[in-house]
Short mmCIF file of C-alpha atoms in Angstrom, two decimals:
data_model
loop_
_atom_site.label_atom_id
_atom_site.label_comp_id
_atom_site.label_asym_id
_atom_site.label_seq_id
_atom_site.Cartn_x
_atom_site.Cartn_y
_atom_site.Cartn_z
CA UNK A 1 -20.62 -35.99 23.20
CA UNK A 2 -17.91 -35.90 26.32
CA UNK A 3 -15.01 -34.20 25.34
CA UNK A 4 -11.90 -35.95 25.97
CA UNK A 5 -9.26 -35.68 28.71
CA UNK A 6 -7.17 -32.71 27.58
CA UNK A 7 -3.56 -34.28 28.52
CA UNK A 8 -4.49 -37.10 25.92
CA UNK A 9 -5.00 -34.82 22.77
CA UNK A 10 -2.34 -33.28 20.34
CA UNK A 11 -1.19 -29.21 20.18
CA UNK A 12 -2.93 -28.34 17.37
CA UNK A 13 -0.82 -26.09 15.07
CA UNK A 14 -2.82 -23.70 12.82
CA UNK A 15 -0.29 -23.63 9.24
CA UNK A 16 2.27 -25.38 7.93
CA UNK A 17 4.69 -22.34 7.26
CA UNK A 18 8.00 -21.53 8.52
CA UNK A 19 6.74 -20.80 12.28
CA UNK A 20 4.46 -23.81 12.42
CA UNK A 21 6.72 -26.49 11.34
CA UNK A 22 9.31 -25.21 13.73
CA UNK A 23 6.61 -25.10 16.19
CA UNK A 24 5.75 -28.93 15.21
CA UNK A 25 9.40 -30.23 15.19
CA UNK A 26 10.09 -28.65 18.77
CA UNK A 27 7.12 -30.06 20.41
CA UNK A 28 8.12 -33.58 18.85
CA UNK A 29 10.74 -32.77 20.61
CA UNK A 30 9.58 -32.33 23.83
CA UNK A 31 7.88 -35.27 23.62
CA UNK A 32 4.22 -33.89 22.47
CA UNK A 33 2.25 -34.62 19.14
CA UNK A 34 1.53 -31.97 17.44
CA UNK A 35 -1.24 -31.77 14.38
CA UNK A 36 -0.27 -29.32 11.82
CA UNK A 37 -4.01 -27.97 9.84
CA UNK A 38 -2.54 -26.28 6.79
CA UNK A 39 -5.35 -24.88 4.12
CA UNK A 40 -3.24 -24.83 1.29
CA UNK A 41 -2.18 -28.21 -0.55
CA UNK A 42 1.89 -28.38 0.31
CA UNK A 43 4.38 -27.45 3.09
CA UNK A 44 5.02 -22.75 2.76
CA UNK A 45 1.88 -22.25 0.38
CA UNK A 46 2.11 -18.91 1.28
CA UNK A 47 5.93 -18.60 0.81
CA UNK A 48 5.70 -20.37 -2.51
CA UNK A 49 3.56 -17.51 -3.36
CA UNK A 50 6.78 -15.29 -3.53
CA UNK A 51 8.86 -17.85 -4.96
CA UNK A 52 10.43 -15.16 -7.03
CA UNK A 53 11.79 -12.95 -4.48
CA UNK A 54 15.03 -13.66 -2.39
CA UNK A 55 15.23 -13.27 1.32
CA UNK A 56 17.55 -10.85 2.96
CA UNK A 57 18.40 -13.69 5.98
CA UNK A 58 20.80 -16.37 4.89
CA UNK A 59 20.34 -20.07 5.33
CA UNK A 60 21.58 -20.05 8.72
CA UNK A 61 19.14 -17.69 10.05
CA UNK A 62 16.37 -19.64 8.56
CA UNK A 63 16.47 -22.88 9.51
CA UNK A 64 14.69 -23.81 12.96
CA UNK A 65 17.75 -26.01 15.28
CA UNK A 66 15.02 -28.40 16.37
CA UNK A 67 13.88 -28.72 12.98
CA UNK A 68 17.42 -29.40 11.99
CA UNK A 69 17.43 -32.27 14.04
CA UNK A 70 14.48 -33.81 12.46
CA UNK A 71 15.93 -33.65 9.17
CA UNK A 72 19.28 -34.69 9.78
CA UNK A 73 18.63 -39.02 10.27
CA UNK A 74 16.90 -38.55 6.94
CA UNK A 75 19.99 -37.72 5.07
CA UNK A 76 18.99 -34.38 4.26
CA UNK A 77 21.41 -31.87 3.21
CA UNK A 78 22.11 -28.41 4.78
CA UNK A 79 22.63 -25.58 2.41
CA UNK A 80 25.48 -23.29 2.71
CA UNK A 81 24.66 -21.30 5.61
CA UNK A 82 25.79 -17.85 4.22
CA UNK A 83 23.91 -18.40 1.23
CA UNK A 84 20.16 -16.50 0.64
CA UNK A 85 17.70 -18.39 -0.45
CA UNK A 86 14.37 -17.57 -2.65
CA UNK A 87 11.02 -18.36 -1.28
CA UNK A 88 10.62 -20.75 -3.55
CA UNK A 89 14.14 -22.26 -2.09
CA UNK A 90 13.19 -22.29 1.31
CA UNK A 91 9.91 -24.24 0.81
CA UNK A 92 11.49 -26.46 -1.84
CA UNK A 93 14.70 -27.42 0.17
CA UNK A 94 13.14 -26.95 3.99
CA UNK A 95 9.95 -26.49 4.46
CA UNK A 96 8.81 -29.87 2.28
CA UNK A 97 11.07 -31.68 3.43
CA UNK A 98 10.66 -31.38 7.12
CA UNK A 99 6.73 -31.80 6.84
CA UNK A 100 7.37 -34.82 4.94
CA UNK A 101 9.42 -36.32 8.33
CA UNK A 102 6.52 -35.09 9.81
CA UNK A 103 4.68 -37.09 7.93
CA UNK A 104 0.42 -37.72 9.40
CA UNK A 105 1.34 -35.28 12.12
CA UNK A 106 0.75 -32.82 8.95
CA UNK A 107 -3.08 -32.40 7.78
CA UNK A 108 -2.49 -30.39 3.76
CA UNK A 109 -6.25 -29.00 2.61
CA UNK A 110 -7.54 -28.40 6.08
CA UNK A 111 -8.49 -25.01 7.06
CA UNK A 112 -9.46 -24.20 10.52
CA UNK A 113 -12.96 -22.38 10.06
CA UNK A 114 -13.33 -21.86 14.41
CA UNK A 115 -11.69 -22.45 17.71
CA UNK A 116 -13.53 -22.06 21.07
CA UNK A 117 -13.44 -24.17 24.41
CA UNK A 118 -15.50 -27.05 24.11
CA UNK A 119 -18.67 -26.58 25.19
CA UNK A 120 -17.75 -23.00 26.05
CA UNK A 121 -18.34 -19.86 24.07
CA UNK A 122 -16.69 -17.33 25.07
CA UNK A 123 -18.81 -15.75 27.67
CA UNK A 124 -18.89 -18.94 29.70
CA UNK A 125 -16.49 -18.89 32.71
CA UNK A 126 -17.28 -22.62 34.62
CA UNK A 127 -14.71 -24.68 34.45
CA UNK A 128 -13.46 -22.81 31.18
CA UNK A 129 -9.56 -23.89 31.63
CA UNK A 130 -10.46 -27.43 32.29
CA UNK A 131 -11.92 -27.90 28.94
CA UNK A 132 -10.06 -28.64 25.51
CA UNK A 133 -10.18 -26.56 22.89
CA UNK A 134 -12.54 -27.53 20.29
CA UNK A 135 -11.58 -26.72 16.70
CA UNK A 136 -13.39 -26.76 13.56
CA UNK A 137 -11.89 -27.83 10.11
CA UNK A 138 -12.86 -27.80 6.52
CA UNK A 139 -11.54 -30.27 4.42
CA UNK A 140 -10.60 -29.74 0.64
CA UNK A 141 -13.75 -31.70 -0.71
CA UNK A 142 -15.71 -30.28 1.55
CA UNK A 143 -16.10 -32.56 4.52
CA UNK A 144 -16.26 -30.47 7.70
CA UNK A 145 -14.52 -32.25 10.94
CA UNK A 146 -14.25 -31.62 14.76
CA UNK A 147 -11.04 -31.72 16.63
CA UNK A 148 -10.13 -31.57 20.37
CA UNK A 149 -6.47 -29.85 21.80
CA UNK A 150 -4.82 -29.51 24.42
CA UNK A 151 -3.46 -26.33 23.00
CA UNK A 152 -3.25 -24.34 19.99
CA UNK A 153 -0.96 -22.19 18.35
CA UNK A 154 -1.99 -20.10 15.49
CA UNK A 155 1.17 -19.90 12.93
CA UNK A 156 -1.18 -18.95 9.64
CA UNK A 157 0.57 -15.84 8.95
CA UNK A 158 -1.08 -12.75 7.18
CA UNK A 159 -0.31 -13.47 4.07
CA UNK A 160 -3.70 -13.56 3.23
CA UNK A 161 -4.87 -10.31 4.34
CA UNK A 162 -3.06 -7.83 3.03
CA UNK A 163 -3.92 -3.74 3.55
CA UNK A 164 -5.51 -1.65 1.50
CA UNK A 165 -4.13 1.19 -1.22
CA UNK A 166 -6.62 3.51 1.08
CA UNK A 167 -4.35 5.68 3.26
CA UNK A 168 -7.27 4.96 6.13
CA UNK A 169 -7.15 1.42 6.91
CA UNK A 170 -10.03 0.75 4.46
CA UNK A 171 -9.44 0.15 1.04
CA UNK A 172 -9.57 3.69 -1.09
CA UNK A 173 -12.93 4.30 -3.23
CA UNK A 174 -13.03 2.63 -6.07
CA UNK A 175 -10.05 0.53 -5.37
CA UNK A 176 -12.31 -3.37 -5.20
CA UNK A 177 -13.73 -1.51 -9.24
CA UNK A 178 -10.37 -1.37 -10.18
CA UNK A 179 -8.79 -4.37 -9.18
CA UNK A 180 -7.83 -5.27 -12.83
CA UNK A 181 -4.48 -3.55 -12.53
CA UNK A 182 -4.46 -3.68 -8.88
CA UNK A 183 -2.18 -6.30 -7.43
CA UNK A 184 -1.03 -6.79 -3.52
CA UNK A 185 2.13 -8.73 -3.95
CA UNK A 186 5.38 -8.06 -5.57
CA UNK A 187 4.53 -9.24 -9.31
CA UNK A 188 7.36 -12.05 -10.26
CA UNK A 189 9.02 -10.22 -13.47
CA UNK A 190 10.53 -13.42 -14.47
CA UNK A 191 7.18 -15.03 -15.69
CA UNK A 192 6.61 -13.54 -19.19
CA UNK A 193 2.79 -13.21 -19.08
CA UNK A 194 3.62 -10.90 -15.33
CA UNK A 195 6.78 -9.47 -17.37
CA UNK A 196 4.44 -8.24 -20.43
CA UNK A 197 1.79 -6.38 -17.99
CA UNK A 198 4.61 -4.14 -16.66
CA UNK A 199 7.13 -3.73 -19.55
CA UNK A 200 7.25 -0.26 -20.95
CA UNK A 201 4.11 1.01 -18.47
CA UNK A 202 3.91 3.37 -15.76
CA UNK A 203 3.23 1.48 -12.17
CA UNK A 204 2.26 3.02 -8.87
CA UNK A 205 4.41 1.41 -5.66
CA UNK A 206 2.77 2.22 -3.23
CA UNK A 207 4.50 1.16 0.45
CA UNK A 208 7.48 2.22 2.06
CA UNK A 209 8.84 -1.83 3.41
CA UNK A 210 10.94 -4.08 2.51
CA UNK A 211 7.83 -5.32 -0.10
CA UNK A 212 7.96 -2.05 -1.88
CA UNK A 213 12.01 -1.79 -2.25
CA UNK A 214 11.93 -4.89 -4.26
CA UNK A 215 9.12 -4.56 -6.17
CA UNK A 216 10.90 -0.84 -6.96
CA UNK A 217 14.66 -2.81 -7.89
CA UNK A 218 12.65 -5.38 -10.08
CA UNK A 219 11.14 -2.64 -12.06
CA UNK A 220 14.24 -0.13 -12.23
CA UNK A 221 15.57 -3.85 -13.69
CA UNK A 222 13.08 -4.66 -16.04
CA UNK A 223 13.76 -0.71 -17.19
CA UNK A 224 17.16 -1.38 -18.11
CA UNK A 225 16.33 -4.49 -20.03
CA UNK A 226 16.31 -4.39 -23.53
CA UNK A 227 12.11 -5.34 -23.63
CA UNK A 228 11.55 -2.75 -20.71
CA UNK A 229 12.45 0.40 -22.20
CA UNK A 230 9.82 2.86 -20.99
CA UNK A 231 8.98 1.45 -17.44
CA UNK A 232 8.39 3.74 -14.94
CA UNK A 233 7.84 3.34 -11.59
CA UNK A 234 5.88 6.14 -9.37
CA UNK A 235 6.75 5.54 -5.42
CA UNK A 236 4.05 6.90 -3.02
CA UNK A 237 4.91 7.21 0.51
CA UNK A 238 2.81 8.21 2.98
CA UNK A 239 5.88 9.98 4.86
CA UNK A 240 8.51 12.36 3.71
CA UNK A 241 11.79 10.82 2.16
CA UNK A 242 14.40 10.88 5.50
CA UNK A 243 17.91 8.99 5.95
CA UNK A 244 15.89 5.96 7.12
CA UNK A 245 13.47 5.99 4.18
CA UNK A 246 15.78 3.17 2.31
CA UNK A 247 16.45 1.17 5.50
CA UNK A 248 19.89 0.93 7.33
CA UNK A 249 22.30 0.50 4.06
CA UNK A 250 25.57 -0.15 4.88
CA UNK A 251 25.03 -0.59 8.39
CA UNK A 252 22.31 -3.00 8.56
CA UNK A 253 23.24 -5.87 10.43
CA UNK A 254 20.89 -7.98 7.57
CA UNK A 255 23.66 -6.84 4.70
CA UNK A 256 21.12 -8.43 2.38
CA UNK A 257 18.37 -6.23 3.59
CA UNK A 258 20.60 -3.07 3.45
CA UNK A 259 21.73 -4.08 -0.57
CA UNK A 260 17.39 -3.73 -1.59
CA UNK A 261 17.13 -0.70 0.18
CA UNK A 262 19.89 0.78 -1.69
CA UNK A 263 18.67 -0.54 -4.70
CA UNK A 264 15.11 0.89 -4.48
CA UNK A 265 16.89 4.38 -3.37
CA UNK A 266 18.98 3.28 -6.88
CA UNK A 267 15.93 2.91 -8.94
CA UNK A 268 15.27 6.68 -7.50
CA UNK A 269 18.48 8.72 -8.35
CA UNK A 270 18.87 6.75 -11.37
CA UNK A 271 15.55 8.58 -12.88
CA UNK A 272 13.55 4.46 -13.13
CA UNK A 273 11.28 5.73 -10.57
CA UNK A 274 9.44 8.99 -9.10
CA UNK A 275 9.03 9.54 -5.09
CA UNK A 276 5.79 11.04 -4.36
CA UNK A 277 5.13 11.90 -0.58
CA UNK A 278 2.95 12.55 2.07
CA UNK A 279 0.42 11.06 -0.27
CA UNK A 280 -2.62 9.22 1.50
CA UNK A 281 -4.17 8.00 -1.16
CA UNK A 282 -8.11 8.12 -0.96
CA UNK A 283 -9.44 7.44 -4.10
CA UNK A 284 -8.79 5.43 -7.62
CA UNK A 285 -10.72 6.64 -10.63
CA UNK A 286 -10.42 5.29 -13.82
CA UNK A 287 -9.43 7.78 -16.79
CA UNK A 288 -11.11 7.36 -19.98
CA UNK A 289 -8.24 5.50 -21.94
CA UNK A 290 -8.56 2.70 -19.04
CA UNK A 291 -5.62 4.23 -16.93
CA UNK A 292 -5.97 4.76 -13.02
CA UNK A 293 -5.80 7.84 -11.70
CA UNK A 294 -4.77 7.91 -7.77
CA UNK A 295 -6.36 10.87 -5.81
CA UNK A 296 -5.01 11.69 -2.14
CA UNK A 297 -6.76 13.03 0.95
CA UNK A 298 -5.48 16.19 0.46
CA UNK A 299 -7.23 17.18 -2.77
CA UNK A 300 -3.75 16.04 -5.26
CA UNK A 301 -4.49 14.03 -8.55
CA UNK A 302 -1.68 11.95 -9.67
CA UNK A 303 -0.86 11.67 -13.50
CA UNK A 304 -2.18 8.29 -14.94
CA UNK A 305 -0.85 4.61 -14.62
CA UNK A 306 -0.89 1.60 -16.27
CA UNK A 307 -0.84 -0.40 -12.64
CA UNK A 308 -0.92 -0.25 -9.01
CA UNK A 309 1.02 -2.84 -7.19
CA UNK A 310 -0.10 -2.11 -3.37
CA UNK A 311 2.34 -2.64 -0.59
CA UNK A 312 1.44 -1.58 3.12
CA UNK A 313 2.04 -4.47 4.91
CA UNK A 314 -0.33 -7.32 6.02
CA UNK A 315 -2.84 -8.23 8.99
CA UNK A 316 -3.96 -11.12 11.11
CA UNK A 317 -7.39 -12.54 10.11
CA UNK A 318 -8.94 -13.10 13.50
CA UNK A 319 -12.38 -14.02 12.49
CA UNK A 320 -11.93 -17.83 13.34
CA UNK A 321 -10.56 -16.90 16.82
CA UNK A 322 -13.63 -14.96 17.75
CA UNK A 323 -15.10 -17.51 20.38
CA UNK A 324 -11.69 -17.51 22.47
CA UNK A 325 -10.74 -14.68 25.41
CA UNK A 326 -7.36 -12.87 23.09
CA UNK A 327 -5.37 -9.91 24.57
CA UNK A 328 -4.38 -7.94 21.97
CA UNK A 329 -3.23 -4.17 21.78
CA UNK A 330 -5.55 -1.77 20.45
CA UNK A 331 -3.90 -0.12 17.83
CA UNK A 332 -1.83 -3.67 15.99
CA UNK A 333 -3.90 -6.85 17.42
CA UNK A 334 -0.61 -7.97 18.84
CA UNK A 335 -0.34 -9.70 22.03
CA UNK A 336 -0.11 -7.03 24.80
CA UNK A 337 2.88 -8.41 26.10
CA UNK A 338 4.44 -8.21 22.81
CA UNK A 339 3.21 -5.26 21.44
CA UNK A 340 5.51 -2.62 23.80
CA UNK A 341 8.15 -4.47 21.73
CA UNK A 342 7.34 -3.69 18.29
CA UNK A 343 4.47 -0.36 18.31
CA UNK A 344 6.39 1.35 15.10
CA UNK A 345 4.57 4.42 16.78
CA UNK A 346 7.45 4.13 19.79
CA UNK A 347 10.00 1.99 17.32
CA UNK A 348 10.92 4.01 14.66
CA UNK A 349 14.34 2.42 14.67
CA UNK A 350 15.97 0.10 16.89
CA UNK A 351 15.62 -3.54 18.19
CA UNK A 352 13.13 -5.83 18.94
CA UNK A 353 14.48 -7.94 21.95
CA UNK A 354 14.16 -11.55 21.82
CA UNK A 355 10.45 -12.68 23.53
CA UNK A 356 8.39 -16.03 24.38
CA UNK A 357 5.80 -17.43 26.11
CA UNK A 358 5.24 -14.82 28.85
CA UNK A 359 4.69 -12.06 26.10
CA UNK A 360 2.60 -13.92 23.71
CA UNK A 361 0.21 -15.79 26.69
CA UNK A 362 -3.16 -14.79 26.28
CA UNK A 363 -6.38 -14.44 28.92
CA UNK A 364 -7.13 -17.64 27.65
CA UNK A 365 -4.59 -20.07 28.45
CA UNK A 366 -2.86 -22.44 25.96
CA UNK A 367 -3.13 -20.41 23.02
CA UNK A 368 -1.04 -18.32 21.24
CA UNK A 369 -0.29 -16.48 18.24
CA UNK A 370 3.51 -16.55 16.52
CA UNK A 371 5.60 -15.90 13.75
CA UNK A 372 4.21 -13.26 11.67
CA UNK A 373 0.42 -13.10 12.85
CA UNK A 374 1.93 -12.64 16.74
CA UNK A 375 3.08 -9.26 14.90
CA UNK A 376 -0.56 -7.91 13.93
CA UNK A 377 -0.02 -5.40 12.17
CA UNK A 378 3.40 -4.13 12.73
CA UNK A 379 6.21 -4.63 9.82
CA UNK A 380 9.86 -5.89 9.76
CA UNK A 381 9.39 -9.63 11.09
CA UNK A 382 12.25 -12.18 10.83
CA UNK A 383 11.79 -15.96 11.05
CA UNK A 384 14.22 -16.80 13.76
CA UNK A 385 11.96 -14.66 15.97
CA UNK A 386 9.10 -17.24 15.32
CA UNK A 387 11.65 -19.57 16.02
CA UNK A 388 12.23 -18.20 19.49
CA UNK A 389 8.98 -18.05 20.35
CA UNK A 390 7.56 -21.51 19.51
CA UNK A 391 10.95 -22.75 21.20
CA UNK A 392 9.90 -21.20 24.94
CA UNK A 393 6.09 -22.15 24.02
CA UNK A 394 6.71 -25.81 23.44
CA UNK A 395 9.19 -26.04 26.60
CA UNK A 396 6.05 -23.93 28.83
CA UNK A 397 3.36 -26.75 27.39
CA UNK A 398 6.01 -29.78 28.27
CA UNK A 399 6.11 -28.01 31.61
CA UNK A 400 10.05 -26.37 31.59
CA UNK A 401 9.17 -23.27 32.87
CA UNK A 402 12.68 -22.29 33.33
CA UNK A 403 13.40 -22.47 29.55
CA UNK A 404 10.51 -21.04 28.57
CA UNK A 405 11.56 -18.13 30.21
CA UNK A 406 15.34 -18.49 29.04
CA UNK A 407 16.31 -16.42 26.03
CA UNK A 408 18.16 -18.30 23.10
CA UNK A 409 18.30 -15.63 20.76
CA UNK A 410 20.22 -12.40 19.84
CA UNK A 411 18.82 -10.26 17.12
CA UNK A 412 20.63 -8.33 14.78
CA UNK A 413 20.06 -4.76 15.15
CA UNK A 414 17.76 -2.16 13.31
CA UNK A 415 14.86 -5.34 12.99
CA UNK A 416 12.14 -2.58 13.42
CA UNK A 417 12.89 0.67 11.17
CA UNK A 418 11.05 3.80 10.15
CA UNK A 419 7.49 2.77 11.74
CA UNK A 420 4.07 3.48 9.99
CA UNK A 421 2.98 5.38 12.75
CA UNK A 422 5.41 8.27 12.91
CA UNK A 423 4.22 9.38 9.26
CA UNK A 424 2.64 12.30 10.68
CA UNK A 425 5.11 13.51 13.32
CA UNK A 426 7.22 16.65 13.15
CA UNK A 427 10.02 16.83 11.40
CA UNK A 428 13.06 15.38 12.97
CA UNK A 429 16.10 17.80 14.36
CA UNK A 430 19.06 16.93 13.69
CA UNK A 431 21.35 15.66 16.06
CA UNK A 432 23.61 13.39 17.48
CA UNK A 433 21.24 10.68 17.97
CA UNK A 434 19.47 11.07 14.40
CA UNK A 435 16.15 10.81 13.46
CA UNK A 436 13.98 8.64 11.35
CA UNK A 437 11.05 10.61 9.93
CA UNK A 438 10.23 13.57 8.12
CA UNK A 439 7.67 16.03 7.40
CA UNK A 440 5.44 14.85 5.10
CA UNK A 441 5.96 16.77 1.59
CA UNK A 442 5.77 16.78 -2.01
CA UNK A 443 8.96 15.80 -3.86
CA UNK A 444 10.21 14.66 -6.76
CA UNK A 445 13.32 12.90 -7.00
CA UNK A 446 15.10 11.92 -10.34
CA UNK A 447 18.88 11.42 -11.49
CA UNK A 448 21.27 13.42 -9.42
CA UNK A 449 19.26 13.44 -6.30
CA UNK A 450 22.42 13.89 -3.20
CA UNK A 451 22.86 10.98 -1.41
CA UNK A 452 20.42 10.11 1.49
CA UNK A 453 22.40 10.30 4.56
CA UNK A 454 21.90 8.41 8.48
CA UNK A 455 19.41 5.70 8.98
CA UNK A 456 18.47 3.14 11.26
#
């Protein structure tokens, strides 16, 4: 079968999250059809999967301006732009609506099993650029389909590949065995059945993001509560507690994100929850009444818990991609371009400028990876950076070079804090400038703990 001319096909669009419908809506309007494949059944299936917890952006740093201009003919109506929505609020009040205006151009039940160059795997060089890309989908029922691009841009996120308790990379030994009271996402304590598994137990955090510091306030809540009495929460970190350990506080230009770091650090010196550091954990064994027991790399055996709830961070699923010529850094399967920008290993605080189309191209042209998968594996991403990006990638496809390359976006500050990678360097001197890690140690740290001071 001939492949069809490229300039006749659509941009596919791989998800129908936060970063792909803005991706959708500004290539609409540049005048190109887009085809959003999304594998889950609605508009943010992956958001709605934290429906319970609240972002720390506000309305108006959610909400994509070209998308805005979709929705407003439709009568739509804006929320209060200083307001924080939930995930569930966002897909609910944004996300469904503005794939409903998108209406066919938005495929629900498709996942994208493979993309290559038609009739070129990826060793083949002839005439490689002048070929569409060829991308395979699974339907819901089953039906599998071909489709031809001109270009593709892969906005599915990492929600669905999230890391491992095992301090590694690979998940810890016996971790898969114990996956009963093993969970990867912040458990919603709202939902009784969820509320009941945690409610007077011991639980193991273990992360040091944004993930962790809620899932820490919602159990130093459910503590206080009058069905919680005897919840305890045991925070391992894989670092030493420093003044960034809780984010920037009071001086985080996200206020929202500041508040949940101070209320993990809360849960802390109010005696809800235990710090337990430089803890890599290596194993999970099960003690005989059922309990876990964690065991680090360094020999320590943690006292029992009731549940693990593992938070270190996400990363991109690149498996379907595997036919198609992808620069990505070495160490976080980031675009190379992009990846000076956010390394945690050279950004331990700081920001993370404003990038597009130049940073996230690829050896092979016309694709690219945004929102939260252009990130690989490094943390702290916020939306209106995916918004940025698919901006200057829809005006480089419609052929604007000039504002592709034009930066429409100013970031508030401390967006990358306290990287991953730094967990094993020296401890920090003080001085004027700060510092942002700390010698790994064990600690304890209950009611009366002094004040964590600095930050990011």
């Amino acid at each position: 079968m001939n492949a069809p001319v490229t300039t006749d096909l659509p941009v596919v669009v791989i998800g129908a999250g936060p970063a792909g419908l803005a991706a959708a809506a500004h290539l609409v309007d540049r005048g190109l059809t887009p085809l959003v494949l999304e594998a889950g059944s609605v508009a943010g299936a992956a958001v709605r999967e934290w429906a319970h917890v609240r972002l720390f952006s506000a309305w108006g740093e959610v909400i994509d301006p070209a998308a805005e201009k979709l929705l407003a003919p439709t009568g739509w109506v804006k929320p209060d732009a200083a307001a924080y929505p939930s995930g569930g609020d966002w897909a609910e009040r944004y996300l469904q609506p503005l794939a409903d205006v998108l209406g066919e151009r938005v495929r629900f039940g498709a996942t994208v099993t493979g993309v290559s160059r038609s009739g070129r795997d990826r060793i083949v060089d002839a005439d490689r650029e002048d070929q569409p890309f060829v991308v395979h989908v699974t339907h819901a029922d089953g039906r599998e389909e071909r489709l031809f691009a001109r270009a593709v841009i892969d906005a599915s996120g990492t929600w669905t590949t999230p890391g491992p308790a095992g301090g590694s990379g690979l998940p810890a030994l016996g971790e898969r065995a114990a996956s009963d009271r093993i969970t990867y996402r912040a458990p919603d304590l709202e939902d009784p059945a969820v509320r009941a598994r945690y409610a007077g137990r011991r639980t193991a955090v273990i992360g040091s993001g944004a993930s962790a510091f809620t899932a820490l306030a919602h159990l130093s809540d459910l503590a206080r509560s009058d069905d919680g009495t005897g919840t305890k929460g045991v925070w391992i970190l894989r670092r030493g507690i420093s003044g960034s350990t809780f984010g920037g506080g009071e001086a985080d230009q996200l206020p929202a994100r500041g508040a949940l770091g101070l209320a993990a650090k809360a849960a802390v010196d109010e005696g809800h929850a235990d710090a337990v550091t430089g803890f890599r954990t290596d194993a999970v064994e099960r003690a005989g009444d059922g309990r876990l027991v964690l065991v680090g790399e360094d020999g320590r055996r943690l006292d029992p818990v009731d549940e693990v709830i593992v938070l270190t961070g996400f990363r991109p699923d690149l498996s379907f991609l595997s036919e198609l010529r992808l620069g990505l850094d070495e160490r976080l399967q980031a675009p190379v371009g992009l990846a000076p920008l956010i390394d945690p290993n050279q950004h331990s605080c700081g920001t993370v400028y404003p990038h597009g189309v130049n940073e996230l191209s690829h050896p092979e042209k016309d694709v690219y990876l945004v929102g939260m998968k252009s990130y690989g594996r490094a943390p702290t991403f916020l939306a209106m950076t995916g918004y940025e990006q698919v901006r200057s990638i829809a005006a480089a496809l419609a052929g604007d070079q000039e504002a592709a390359e034009r930066v429409e976006l100013t970031l508030p500050e401390t967006g990358v804090c306290g990287g991953a990678g730094l967990f094993d360097a020296p401890a920090a001197q003080d001085s004027d400038g700060g510092g942002c890690c700390a010698t790994p140690a064990t600690l304890q740290i209950g009611v009366g703990a002094p004040a964590q001071s600095g930050g990011c």
